[in-house]
Coordinates of C-alpha atoms in Angstrom, one line a residue:
X1345 CA -80.8 42.0 -106.3
X1346 CA -80.5 44.4 -109.1
X1347 CA -78.3 47.3 -108.2
X1348 CA -80.2 50.6 -107.8
X1349 CA -83.6 48.6 -108.2
X1350 CA -84.7 50.7 -105.1
X1351 CA -84.0 54.0 -106.6
X1352 CA -86.2 53.6 -109.7
X1353 CA -88.9 56.0 -110.2
X1354 CA -92.6 54.6 -110.4
X1355 CA -94.2 55.5 -113.7
X1356 CA -97.2 56.8 -111.7
X1357 CA -95.0 59.4 -110.3
X1358 CA -93.7 60.8 -113.6
X1359 CA -95.1 64.1 -114.7
X1360 CA -96.6 64.5 -118.4
X1361 CA -93.2 66.2 -119.6
X1362 CA -91.3 62.9 -118.1
X1363 CA -93.5 60.5 -119.7
X1364 CA -93.1 62.5 -123.0
X1365 CA -89.2 62.2 -122.6
X1366 CA -89.5 58.6 -121.7
X1367 CA -91.4 58.0 -125.0
X1368 CA -88.8 59.9 -126.9
X1369 CA -85.8 58.0 -125.4
X1370 CA -87.6 54.6 -125.8
X1371 CA -88.3 55.4 -129.5
X1372 CA -84.7 56.2 -129.9
X1373 CA -83.2 53.0 -128.6
X1374 CA -85.7 51.0 -130.6
X1375 CA -84.6 52.8 -133.7
X1376 CA -80.8 51.7 -132.8
X1377 CA -82.0 48.2 -132.1
X1378 CA -83.7 47.9 -135.3
X1379 CA -80.7 49.3 -137.1
X1380 CA -78.3 46.9 -135.4
X1381 CA -80.5 44.0 -136.7
X1382 CA -80.4 45.2 -140.1
X1383 CA -76.7 45.5 -140.2
X1384 CA -76.1 42.0 -138.6
X1385 CA -78.8 40.5 -141.2
X1386 CA -77.8 42.5 -144.3
X1387 CA -74.9 39.9 -145.7
X1388 CA -77.2 36.8 -145.8
X1389 CA -80.7 38.3 -145.3
X1390 CA -80.8 41.6 -147.3
X1391 CA -84.5 41.6 -147.8
X1392 CA -85.1 41.3 -144.1
X1393 CA -82.4 43.8 -143.5
X1394 CA -84.5 46.4 -145.5
X1395 CA -87.6 45.5 -143.5
X1396 CA -85.6 46.5 -140.1
X1397 CA -83.9 49.5 -141.9
X1398 CA -87.7 50.9 -142.8
X1399 CA -88.9 49.8 -139.2
X1400 CA -85.9 52.1 -137.8
X1401 CA -87.1 55.0 -140.0
X1402 CA -90.6 54.6 -138.6
X1403 CA -89.4 55.0 -135.1
X1404 CA -87.4 58.0 -136.3
X1405 CA -90.4 59.6 -137.6
X1406 CA -92.4 59.0 -134.3
X1407 CA -89.7 60.2 -132.2
X1408 CA -89.5 63.6 -134.1
X1409 CA -93.3 63.8 -133.8
X1410 CA -92.8 63.3 -129.9
X1411 CA -90.1 65.8 -129.8
X1412 CA -92.0 68.2 -131.7
X1413 CA -94.8 67.8 -129.3
X1414 CA -92.6 68.3 -126.4
X1415 CA -91.0 71.4 -127.6
X1416 CA -94.6 72.8 -128.0
X1417 CA -95.7 71.9 -124.7
X1418 CA -92.7 72.3 -122.5
X1419 CA -89.8 73.8 -124.5
X1420 CA -86.9 72.3 -126.4
X1421 CA -85.1 70.8 -123.0
X1422 CA -86.1 67.3 -122.9
X1423 CA -85.4 65.5 -119.5
X1424 CA -82.8 62.8 -119.4
X1425 CA -84.9 59.8 -118.4
X1426 CA -84.7 56.2 -119.8
X1427 CA -86.5 52.9 -119.4
X1428 CA -84.1 51.5 -117.2
X1429 CA -84.9 54.5 -114.5
X1430 CA -88.6 53.5 -114.2
X1431 CA -89.6 50.5 -112.1
X1432 CA -91.7 47.9 -114.1
X1433 CA -90.9 49.3 -117.5
X1434 CA -90.4 46.9 -120.5
X1435 CA -86.8 46.2 -120.8
X1436 CA -85.0 45.5 -123.9
X1437 CA -82.8 42.2 -124.2
X1438 CA -79.1 42.8 -125.2
X1439 CA -78.9 43.2 -128.8
X1440 CA -75.7 40.9 -128.9
X1441 CA -77.7 38.2 -127.2
X1442 CA -80.6 38.1 -129.6
X1443 CA -78.7 38.6 -132.9
X1444 CA -76.8 35.4 -132.4
X1445 CA -80.0 33.3 -132.0
X1446 CA -80.9 33.4 -135.8
X1447 CA -83.3 35.0 -138.0
X1448 CA -86.7 33.9 -136.6
X1449 CA -85.8 34.9 -133.2
X1450 CA -84.7 38.2 -134.3
X1451 CA -88.1 38.7 -135.9
X1452 CA -90.0 37.4 -132.8
X1453 CA -88.2 39.7 -130.6
X1454 CA -88.9 42.8 -132.9
X1455 CA -92.6 41.9 -132.6
X1456 CA -92.3 41.5 -129.0
X1457 CA -90.8 44.8 -128.7
X1458 CA -93.7 46.6 -130.2
X1459 CA -96.3 44.5 -128.1
X1460 CA -94.5 45.2 -125.1
X1461 CA -94.5 49.0 -125.7
X1462 CA -98.3 49.1 -126.8
X1463 CA -99.4 46.9 -123.6
X1464 CA -97.5 49.1 -121.1
X1465 CA -98.9 52.1 -122.5
X1466 CA -102.4 50.6 -122.5
X1467 CA -102.0 49.7 -118.8
X1468 CA -100.6 53.0 -117.8
X1469 CA -103.4 55.0 -119.7
X1470 CA -106.0 52.6 -117.6
X1471 CA -104.4 53.7 -114.3
X1472 CA -103.9 57.2 -115.2
X1473 CA -106.5 59.8 -113.5
X1474 CA -105.4 62.9 -115.5
X1475 CA -107.4 63.3 -118.5
X1476 CA -104.5 64.8 -120.6
X1477 CA -102.1 62.1 -119.5
X1478 CA -104.7 59.4 -120.2
X1479 CA -104.9 60.9 -123.8
X1480 CA -101.1 61.0 -124.2
X1481 CA -100.7 57.5 -122.9
X1482 CA -103.4 56.2 -125.2
X1483 CA -101.6 57.8 -128.3
X1484 CA -98.6 56.2 -127.5
X1485 CA -100.4 53.0 -127.4
X1486 CA -102.0 53.5 -130.8
X1487 CA -98.8 54.4 -132.1
X1488 CA -97.1 51.1 -131.2
X1489 CA -100.2 49.2 -132.4
X1490 CA -99.5 51.0 -135.7
X1491 CA -96.2 50.1 -135.6
X1492 CA -97.1 46.4 -135.6
X1493 CA -99.4 47.0 -138.4
X1494 CA -96.6 48.8 -140.5
X1495 CA -94.1 46.1 -139.9
X1496 CA -96.4 43.7 -141.5
X1497 CA -96.8 46.0 -144.5
X1498 CA -93.0 46.3 -144.8
X1499 CA -92.7 42.7 -144.4
X1500 CA -94.8 42.2 -147.4
X1501 CA -93.4 44.9 -149.6
X1502 CA -89.8 43.7 -149.0
X1503 CA -90.1 40.0 -148.8
X1504 CA -92.2 38.5 -151.4
X1505 CA -92.5 34.6 -151.9
X1506 CA -89.2 34.1 -153.6
X1507 CA -87.4 36.3 -151.0
X1508 CA -88.8 34.4 -148.2
X1509 CA -87.8 31.1 -149.6
X1510 CA -84.5 32.3 -150.4
X1511 CA -84.0 33.6 -146.7
X1512 CA -85.5 30.5 -145.4
X1513 CA -82.9 28.3 -147.3
X1514 CA -80.0 30.6 -146.2
X1515 CA -81.3 30.0 -142.7
X1516 CA -81.5 26.3 -143.1
X1517 CA -77.9 26.0 -144.6
X1518 CA -76.3 27.9 -141.9
X1519 CA -77.9 26.0 -139.0
X1520 CA -76.7 22.9 -140.8
X1521 CA -73.2 24.2 -141.3
X1522 CA -72.9 25.7 -137.7
X1523 CA -75.0 23.2 -135.6
X1524 CA -75.8 20.0 -137.4
X1525 CA -72.6 19.4 -139.3
X1526 CA -70.1 19.7 -136.2
X1527 CA -72.8 18.1 -133.9
X1528 CA -73.1 15.2 -136.2
X1529 CA -69.4 14.7 -136.6
X1530 CA -68.8 15.0 -132.7
X1531 CA -71.6 12.5 -132.0
X1532 CA -70.1 9.9 -134.4
X1533 CA -66.8 10.5 -133.1
X1534 CA -67.9 10.3 -129.5
X1535 CA -70.2 7.3 -130.2
X1536 CA -67.8 5.4 -132.3
X1537 CA -64.2 6.3 -131.1
X1538 CA -65.0 5.4 -127.4
X1539 CA -66.6 2.0 -128.1
X1540 CA -63.2 0.1 -128.1
X1541 CA -61.6 1.5 -125.3
X1542 CA -64.8 1.3 -123.0
X1543 CA -65.9 -2.3 -123.9
X1544 CA -62.0 -3.4 -124.0
X1545 CA -61.9 -2.1 -120.3
X1546 CA -65.2 -3.7 -119.6
X1547 CA -64.3 -7.4 -120.7
X1548 CA -60.6 -7.1 -119.5
X1549 CA -61.5 -6.1 -115.7
X1550 CA -65.4 -6.9 -115.6
X1551 CA -65.2 -4.0 -113.1
X1552 CA -68.1 -1.7 -114.1
X1553 CA -66.8 1.3 -111.8
X1554 CA -63.2 1.1 -113.8
X1555 CA -65.2 0.7 -117.2
X1556 CA -67.1 3.8 -116.1
X1557 CA -64.2 5.9 -115.2
X1558 CA -62.5 5.0 -118.6
X1559 CA -65.5 5.9 -120.2
X1560 CA -65.9 9.3 -118.6
X1561 CA -62.4 10.2 -119.0
X1562 CA -62.5 9.0 -122.7
X1563 CA -65.5 10.9 -123.5
X1564 CA -64.8 14.2 -121.6
X1565 CA -61.4 14.1 -123.2
X1566 CA -62.6 13.4 -126.7
X1567 CA -65.2 16.2 -126.3
X1568 CA -62.5 18.8 -125.2
X1569 CA -60.3 17.8 -128.1
X1570 CA -63.2 18.0 -130.7
X1571 CA -64.5 21.3 -129.6
X1572 CA -61.1 22.8 -129.6
X1573 CA -60.4 21.3 -133.1
X1574 CA -63.6 22.5 -134.7
X1575 CA -63.2 25.9 -133.2
X1576 CA -59.6 26.3 -134.5
X1577 CA -60.0 24.6 -137.8
X1578 CA -62.0 27.4 -139.6
X1579 CA -63.0 30.9 -138.3
X1580 CA -66.0 30.6 -140.6
X1581 CA -65.3 34.0 -142.5
X1582 CA -64.5 32.2 -145.9
X1583 CA -66.5 29.2 -145.8
X1584 CA -69.6 30.7 -144.2
X1585 CA -69.6 27.8 -141.6
X1586 CA -70.6 30.4 -138.8
X1587 CA -69.2 31.2 -135.5
X1588 CA -66.3 29.0 -134.5
X1589 CA -67.3 29.0 -130.9
X1590 CA -70.7 27.6 -131.7
X1591 CA -69.3 25.1 -134.0
X1592 CA -66.9 24.2 -131.1
X1593 CA -69.5 23.8 -128.7
X1594 CA -71.8 21.8 -131.1
X1595 CA -68.8 19.4 -131.8
X1596 CA -67.5 19.1 -127.9
X1597 CA -70.8 18.7 -126.4
X1598 CA -72.1 16.1 -128.8
X1599 CA -68.6 14.0 -128.6
X1600 CA -69.0 14.2 -124.7
X1601 CA -72.5 12.8 -125.0
X1602 CA -72.0 10.2 -127.6
X1603 CA -69.3 8.8 -125.4
X1604 CA -71.3 9.1 -122.2
X1605 CA -74.2 7.0 -123.8
X1606 CA -72.4 3.9 -123.3
X1607 CA -70.5 4.4 -120.5
X1608 CA -73.3 5.7 -117.8
X1609 CA -74.8 2.1 -117.8
X1610 CA -71.6 1.0 -116.1
X1611 CA -72.7 2.8 -112.9
X1612 CA -74.8 -0.4 -112.6
X1613 CA -72.8 -2.6 -110.3
X1614 CA -74.0 -5.8 -112.2
X1615 CA -71.4 -6.2 -115.0
X1616 CA -73.8 -8.4 -117.7
X1617 CA -76.5 -6.1 -116.6
X1618 CA -74.5 -3.1 -117.2
X1619 CA -73.2 -4.4 -120.4
X1620 CA -76.4 -5.3 -122.1
X1621 CA -77.8 -2.1 -121.6
X1622 CA -74.6 -0.4 -123.0
X1623 CA -75.1 -2.2 -125.9
X1624 CA -78.7 -1.2 -126.7
X1625 CA -77.5 2.2 -126.1
X1626 CA -74.7 1.8 -128.8
X1627 CA -77.6 0.3 -131.1
X1628 CA -79.9 3.4 -130.5
X1629 CA -76.8 5.7 -130.9
X1630 CA -75.6 4.5 -134.2
X1631 CA -79.3 4.3 -135.8
X1632 CA -79.9 7.9 -134.5
X1633 CA -76.6 8.9 -136.4
X1634 CA -77.9 7.2 -139.4
X1635 CA -81.4 9.4 -139.2
X1636 CA -79.5 12.6 -138.6
X1637 CA -77.7 12.0 -141.6
X1638 CA -80.8 11.2 -143.6
X1639 CA -82.7 13.9 -142.2
X1640 CA -80.1 16.9 -142.5
X1641 CA -77.4 15.7 -144.6
X1642 CA -79.6 14.0 -147.4
X1643 CA -77.6 10.8 -147.1
X1644 CA -79.7 8.0 -148.1
X1645 CA -80.8 6.1 -145.2
X1646 CA -79.7 2.6 -146.0
X1647 CA -76.2 3.8 -147.3
X1648 CA -76.0 5.8 -143.9
X1649 CA -77.0 3.0 -141.9
X1650 CA -74.6 0.6 -143.7
X1651 CA -71.8 3.2 -143.1
X1652 CA -72.4 3.9 -139.4
X1653 CA -73.5 0.6 -137.9
X1654 CA -71.0 -1.6 -139.8
X1655 CA -68.2 0.9 -138.7
X1656 CA -69.5 0.9 -135.1
X1657 CA -69.8 -2.9 -134.9
X1658 CA -66.2 -3.4 -136.2
X1659 CA -64.9 -0.9 -133.6
X1660 CA -67.2 -2.8 -130.9
X1661 CA -66.0 -6.1 -131.8
X1662 CA -62.3 -4.7 -131.7
X1663 CA -62.8 -3.6 -128.3
X1664 CA -64.5 -6.8 -127.0
X1665 CA -62.0 -9.1 -128.7
X1666 CA -58.9 -7.0 -127.2
X1667 CA -60.6 -7.0 -123.8
X1668 CA -61.2 -10.8 -123.8
X1669 CA -57.7 -11.7 -125.0

């Protein structure tokens, strides 16, 4: 249950002055959100940052117009009322959450902000029985729709084809450096390094449960080690590889997944059935790694396949030989 939920006001119970005050505070909050986005993006995406700077200025101009209208109708003292005080009013997601999800997600959130506000005001205007209030809410809805059109105009003015292509390339490079590269390193380490202990245990004991426990311990232990190593090796400030926490999670999780892939079949009690399935999983894992290298790292597929499959086969054979001996 949300604390204070039952103490929120209903929009229908607000006076015209309170509706105007709510609109003013909402415009102020949205301008601050746009400026936060601009500041976050300025270093890597300067053209998109300019778009959000101008959108913040647009919000400022609308806020000032609303303040002027309030001053004319009700005087200079504006009631303190914010969107979180109103039941059912559209909420804004925390800036710190959205700004870490990438350029496209930030753009989507900005578009959603304008649509949410417009739809809310349109619905409120339709439910209002007071002519003056209905007009006020309709004007606010029109203003929000105008924001969306203006946002498109600003994007066209600041983001020409070359700028969009450059920002797309920057976003792709950051995605590869932050997520794909450490994740791929983790998947390779988890898939290959755990082959020897898992299959050595399997052929030495022919006990599927013991093999599974060894595989689970090796996979989780390797994941924790790789995650912390990746996070501690580079803070991303100079290399531009992005957040060490994100890279650590990507590397650690994919290392664990890579090892668990061929450990999980040993939950099957029949030894040979479990082993055959585990070998098939290993084959799929190694070819998946080769595909990822070719797709994201521009490594020729044949060379990637030779490196990964040959290396994996040697480690697998080592485990089998040691376990059988």
